[in-house]
Coordinates of C-alpha atoms in Angstrom, one line a residue:
M1 CA -16.1 2.4 -2.2
P2 CA -18.1 5.4 -1.2
A3 CA -17.2 8.7 -3.1
D4 CA -16.6 10.8 0.3
R5 CA -13.6 8.9 0.8
Y6 CA -12.2 10.9 -2.1
A7 CA -13.3 14.1 -1.2
S8 CA -10.1 15.9 -0.6
F9 CA -7.9 13.5 -3.4
V10 CA -7.7 15.5 -6.8
F11 CA -7.2 12.6 -9.5
P12 CA -4.6 13.5 -12.2
P13 CA -6.6 13.6 -14.9
A14 CA -4.0 12.4 -17.4
E15 CA -3.6 9.2 -15.2
L16 CA -7.3 9.2 -14.8
A17 CA -8.1 9.4 -18.8
E18 CA -4.7 6.6 -19.2
D19 CA -5.5 3.8 -21.8
V20 CA -5.9 0.3 -19.4
D21 CA -8.1 -2.7 -19.2
L22 CA -9.0 -1.2 -15.9
P23 CA -12.7 0.3 -15.0
L24 CA -12.5 3.8 -14.0
E25 CA -13.5 3.0 -9.7
L26 CA -11.3 0.6 -10.1
K27 CA -8.6 3.1 -11.1
K28 CA -9.8 5.9 -8.9
E29 CA -8.8 3.2 -5.9
I30 CA -5.1 2.4 -7.4
L31 CA -4.6 5.9 -7.6
W32 CA -5.7 6.8 -3.7
L33 CA -4.9 4.1 -1.9
H34 CA -1.5 4.0 -3.5
A35 CA -0.9 8.0 -2.5
Q36 CA -2.6 6.7 0.9
L37 CA 0.4 4.3 1.9
G38 CA 3.1 6.2 4.2
E39 CA 0.0 7.1 5.9
L40 CA -2.3 4.5 6.5
D41 CA -1.7 2.2 9.5
H42 CA -1.9 -1.7 8.9
W43 CA -5.3 -1.6 10.5
A44 CA -6.4 1.1 8.0
L45 CA -5.0 -0.3 5.2
L46 CA -6.7 -3.6 5.2
G47 CA -9.6 -2.2 6.1
V48 CA -10.1 -3.3 10.1
R49 CA -11.2 -1.5 13.2
W50 CA -8.1 -1.0 15.7
N51 CA -6.7 -4.6 17.5
A52 CA -9.1 -6.9 15.3
P53 CA -8.0 -10.5 15.3
A54 CA -6.0 -12.0 13.3
E55 CA -9.1 -14.1 11.8
E56 CA -10.6 -10.6 10.4
A57 CA -7.5 -9.2 8.8
R58 CA -6.2 -13.1 7.3
A59 CA -9.9 -12.8 5.6
A60 CA -9.5 -8.7 4.8
Y61 CA -6.7 -9.5 3.3
L62 CA -7.8 -12.1 1.2
Q63 CA -10.6 -9.8 0.1
R64 CA -8.1 -7.4 -1.1
A65 CA -5.4 -9.4 -3.0
K66 CA -9.1 -10.1 -5.1
V67 CA -8.6 -7.3 -6.4
F68 CA -4.6 -6.0 -5.6
H69 CA -2.5 -9.1 -6.3
P70 CA -1.0 -8.7 -9.7
D71 CA -2.2 -11.7 -10.5
R72 CA -5.5 -10.8 -10.8
H73 CA -5.0 -8.9 -14.0
A74 CA -2.5 -11.1 -16.0
G75 CA -3.2 -10.5 -19.6
R76 CA -4.6 -6.9 -19.2
R77 CA -3.0 -3.6 -20.4
L78 CA -2.1 -1.6 -16.9
G79 CA 0.4 1.1 -17.8
S80 CA 1.2 3.1 -15.1
Y81 CA -1.0 1.0 -13.1
L82 CA 1.1 -2.2 -12.3
P83 CA 3.8 -0.6 -10.4
R84 CA 1.2 1.6 -8.0
V85 CA -0.9 -2.0 -8.0
E86 CA 2.5 -4.1 -6.8
R87 CA 3.0 -1.4 -4.5
I88 CA -0.3 -1.6 -2.8
F89 CA -0.1 -5.1 -2.8
R90 CA 3.2 -5.8 -0.9
A91 CA 2.0 -3.0 1.7
L92 CA -0.9 -5.2 2.2
T93 CA 1.2 -8.7 2.1
A94 CA 3.0 -6.6 4.9
A95 CA -0.2 -5.4 6.9
R96 CA -1.2 -9.0 6.9
D97 CA 2.2 -11.0 7.8
V98 CA 2.4 -8.4 11.3
L99 CA -1.5 -8.5 11.6
C100 CA -1.9 -12.4 11.7
D101 CA 1.2 -13.3 13.7
E102 CA -0.2 -12.7 17.4
G103 CA 2.7 -11.8 19.2
R104 CA 3.3 -9.0 16.2
R105 CA 0.3 -8.0 16.2
A106 CA 0.0 -7.7 20.5
E107 CA 3.0 -5.0 20.3
Y108 CA 2.0 -3.2 16.8
A109 CA -1.7 -2.3 18.6
R110 CA -0.1 -1.7 21.7
R111 CA 1.7 0.9 19.5
T112 CA -0.7 1.9 17.5
A113 CA -3.6 2.4 20.6
P114 CA -6.1 5.0 20.2
P115 CA -4.9 7.1 22.8
E116 CA -7.9 6.5 25.4
E117 CA -6.7 2.9 25.2
F118 CA -2.8 3.3 24.8
A119 CA -3.6 5.6 28.7
R120 CA -5.7 2.6 29.8
L121 CA -2.7 0.4 29.0
E122 CA 0.1 2.3 30.1
T123 CA -1.7 3.1 33.1
R124 CA -2.4 -0.5 34.0
R125 CA 1.4 -1.0 33.6
L126 CA 2.8 1.7 35.5
E127 CA 0.9 0.3 38.5
G128 CA 2.3 -3.1 38.1
E129 CA 5.9 -1.7 37.9
A130 CA 5.3 0.4 40.7
R131 CA 3.4 -2.8 43.3
A132 CA 7.1 -4.8 42.1
G133 CA 8.9 -1.7 43.2
E134 CA 7.6 -0.9 46.4
R135 CA 7.9 -5.0 47.3
R136 CA 11.4 -4.5 45.9
A137 CA 12.0 -2.0 48.1
R138 CA 10.8 -4.2 51.3
L139 CA 13.2 -7.1 50.6
A140 CA 16.3 -5.1 50.3
R141 CA 15.9 -3.4 53.2
S142 CA 15.7 -6.7 55.3
N143 CA 18.2 -8.8 53.1
P144 CA 19.8 -7.6 50.3
L145 CA 20.9 -11.5 49.2
V146 CA 17.0 -12.2 48.9
A147 CA 16.4 -9.0 47.3
R148 CA 18.5 -10.0 44.4
A149 CA 17.3 -13.3 44.3
A150 CA 13.6 -12.0 43.9
R151 CA 14.6 -9.4 41.6
V152 CA 16.2 -11.7 39.2
Q153 CA 13.0 -14.3 39.8
E154 CA 10.9 -10.9 38.8
L155 CA 12.7 -10.2 36.0
V156 CA 12.9 -14.2 34.5
A157 CA 9.3 -14.0 35.0
R158 CA 8.5 -10.4 33.7
G159 CA 10.8 -11.9 30.7
K160 CA 8.8 -15.3 30.2
R161 CA 5.3 -13.3 29.8
A162 CA 7.1 -10.6 27.0
L163 CA 8.2 -14.0 25.2
E164 CA 4.7 -15.1 25.5
E165 CA 3.2 -11.9 24.5
G166 CA 5.3 -11.4 21.6
K167 CA 7.4 -8.4 23.0
F168 CA 11.1 -9.9 22.2
T169 CA 12.7 -6.7 22.4
Q170 CA 11.8 -6.2 26.3
A171 CA 11.6 -10.0 27.0
A172 CA 15.7 -9.7 26.0
N173 CA 16.4 -6.5 28.2
D174 CA 15.1 -8.3 30.6
L175 CA 16.5 -12.1 30.9
L176 CA 20.3 -10.2 30.1
T177 CA 19.5 -8.0 33.2
A178 CA 19.0 -10.6 34.9
T179 CA 21.8 -12.6 34.1
G180 CA 24.1 -9.7 34.8
L181 CA 22.7 -10.5 38.4
D182 CA 22.5 -13.5 38.3
P183 CA 25.3 -15.1 35.7
R184 CA 24.6 -19.1 36.6
H185 CA 21.0 -18.9 36.7
P186 CA 19.8 -21.4 34.1
E187 CA 16.5 -20.5 32.8
A188 CA 17.4 -16.7 32.4
R189 CA 21.1 -18.0 30.5
A190 CA 18.1 -20.0 28.2
L191 CA 15.3 -17.8 27.7
A192 CA 17.7 -14.8 27.6
E193 CA 19.7 -16.4 24.3
Q194 CA 16.0 -17.2 23.2
A195 CA 15.0 -13.5 23.6
R196 CA 18.0 -12.5 22.2
R197 CA 17.4 -14.7 18.3
R198 CA 14.0 -13.9 18.5
A199 CA 14.3 -9.7 18.8
G200 CA 16.9 -9.9 15.9
A201 CA 14.1 -11.9 14.1
E202 CA 11.6 -9.0 14.7
H203 CA 13.8 -6.5 14.2
A204 CA 14.9 -7.7 10.7
R205 CA 10.9 -8.1 10.6
E206 CA 10.1 -4.4 10.9
L207 CA 12.9 -3.4 8.7
Y208 CA 11.5 -5.5 5.9
D209 CA 7.9 -4.2 6.3
Q210 CA 9.5 -0.7 6.9
G211 CA 11.8 -1.1 3.3
L212 CA 8.6 -2.5 1.2
A213 CA 6.9 0.7 2.8
A214 CA 9.5 3.4 2.0
D215 CA 9.8 1.7 -1.8
A216 CA 6.1 1.9 -2.0
V217 CA 6.4 5.6 -1.5
G218 CA 8.9 6.6 -3.4
R219 CA 11.3 6.6 -1.1
P220 CA 14.5 4.4 -2.8
G221 CA 17.6 4.5 -1.1
A222 CA 15.8 4.4 2.3
G223 CA 14.2 0.8 1.1
L224 CA 17.7 -0.2 0.1
A225 CA 19.0 0.4 3.5
A226 CA 16.1 -0.6 5.5
L227 CA 16.3 -4.1 3.6
R228 CA 19.8 -4.7 3.2
E229 CA 19.7 -4.3 7.0
A230 CA 17.1 -7.1 7.5
A231 CA 18.9 -9.4 5.1
A232 CA 22.6 -8.9 7.4
L233 CA 20.2 -9.3 10.2
D234 CA 18.2 -12.4 9.8
P235 CA 20.7 -13.7 6.8
G236 CA 18.6 -17.3 7.1
T237 CA 15.3 -15.8 5.8
P238 CA 15.1 -15.6 2.1
R239 CA 13.2 -13.6 1.4
Y240 CA 14.9 -10.4 3.2
A241 CA 18.2 -11.1 1.0
I242 CA 15.8 -11.5 -2.4
A243 CA 13.7 -7.8 -1.7
A244 CA 16.8 -6.1 -1.3
S245 CA 18.6 -7.6 -4.0
R246 CA 15.9 -5.8 -6.0
A247 CA 16.1 -2.9 -4.5
A248 CA 19.7 -3.0 -5.0
L249 CA 18.8 -3.7 -8.8
A250 CA 16.4 -1.0 -9.1
A251 CA 19.2 1.3 -7.3
G252 CA 22.0 0.8 -10.2
Q253 CA 23.7 -1.6 -8.1
P254 CA 24.0 -5.1 -9.8
A255 CA 26.9 -6.4 -7.6
E256 CA 25.7 -6.2 -4.6
A257 CA 22.4 -7.2 -5.8
R258 CA 24.3 -10.3 -7.3
A259 CA 25.7 -10.8 -3.0
L260 CA 21.9 -10.5 -2.1
A261 CA 20.6 -13.3 -4.5
E262 CA 23.5 -15.3 -4.3
Q263 CA 23.0 -15.1 -0.1
A264 CA 18.9 -16.1 -0.8
A265 CA 19.6 -19.0 -3.2
R266 CA 22.5 -20.2 -0.8
V267 CA 20.0 -20.4 2.9
G268 CA 17.0 -21.0 0.2
P269 CA 17.2 -23.5 -2.5
R270 CA 13.8 -24.2 -2.9
D271 CA 12.9 -20.7 -3.2
A272 CA 12.4 -20.1 -7.7
R273 CA 11.9 -15.9 -6.7
A274 CA 16.0 -16.7 -5.0
F275 CA 17.4 -17.9 -8.5
E276 CA 14.3 -14.9 -10.4
A277 CA 16.4 -12.1 -8.2
L278 CA 20.0 -13.8 -9.3
G279 CA 19.0 -14.2 -12.6
A280 CA 18.0 -10.6 -12.7
A281 CA 21.8 -9.6 -11.3
L282 CA 23.8 -11.6 -13.3
H283 CA 21.8 -10.1 -16.5
A284 CA 21.9 -6.7 -15.4
A285 CA 26.1 -7.5 -14.9
G286 CA 26.3 -8.7 -18.0
E287 CA 26.8 -12.4 -17.2
P288 CA 24.0 -13.9 -19.6
R289 CA 24.5 -17.6 -19.5
E290 CA 25.0 -17.5 -15.9
A291 CA 21.7 -15.3 -15.7
R292 CA 20.0 -17.9 -17.9
R293 CA 21.5 -20.9 -15.7
A294 CA 20.0 -18.9 -12.5
L295 CA 16.4 -18.5 -14.4
E296 CA 15.9 -22.1 -15.3
R297 CA 16.8 -23.1 -11.9
A298 CA 13.4 -20.8 -11.2
L299 CA 11.2 -22.0 -13.5
E300 CA 11.6 -25.4 -12.7
L301 CA 10.4 -24.4 -9.0
D302 CA 7.6 -22.5 -10.7
P303 CA 7.1 -22.7 -14.0
E304 CA 4.1 -20.2 -14.2
L305 CA 6.9 -17.4 -12.1
E306 CA 6.1 -14.2 -14.7
G307 CA 9.7 -12.0 -13.7
A308 CA 11.8 -14.7 -14.5
R309 CA 9.9 -16.1 -17.9
A310 CA 10.4 -12.6 -19.0
L311 CA 13.8 -12.1 -18.7
M312 CA 14.4 -15.4 -20.1
K313 CA 12.8 -15.0 -23.0
K314 CA 14.7 -11.4 -23.4
L315 CA 17.9 -13.5 -23.0
R316 CA 16.9 -16.3 -26.0
W317 CA 16.4 -13.3 -28.4
S318 CA 19.8 -11.9 -27.3
F319 CA 21.2 -15.1 -27.8
L320 CA 19.7 -15.5 -31.4
G321 CA 20.7 -11.8 -32.3

């Protein structure tokens, strides 16, 4: 890593001197990157240029995972570096999830475009809207009923384009407006429902990313709130409830952690991490036998799940004691 990247960053001497199984340069990279998590966008975090294609983002993620995946450091003494590595890896994974999904990547690229590129995109959009407005005005002057039908068709066409581009909230707005103008339009009704569902799922993904990012930069309250909302908005996706359960447990709320983990286990009966989260929540709630059953299920599904193995060992010692 080039030294000038760290030029304005002050490394805490005590943390650099911590006795862990990491080389000095990797210590510096972990400390620096962890401190930048709240500032870097997904492109910069993965080290790719703005609007890089999904294949490039995926390749960059795999390279970073070779360094920051917690499993790469199994068996090493990491001390205070372990939670930093875990947070960095979660942030990298969140970046990968956005940039490797064509629809989400397109919308994220628009939001994070450099000023000159954003201006070009907005100019093109506004010019298109101006031309459409002129056409509607001409039609309205000639025949209001024809104008309304044309407006519905325009909204449906625009909604379909937005769906194809992954702009689900915009698509939902256009298509719901179309159904308001013509409630019996079959295509508008079908597409509006699809757009509404996908907009909800997209918002849940955004909340999930926000929750992980907030947790990574030391804002656990904001992280829990975002993850809790993601799990409520898209209850059929286990990872949202799993992440929210872990955040609730870290916040000292075992009852909520248990409810969220149970939700994850219901919708993801083959998801080992759902049962790992449930075991942790039950253990915190003082129910060791139930916790052990959940952890046994987690290890049936994934025998290498380190968190479940560690907690199971702890439970065995408590039973022996």
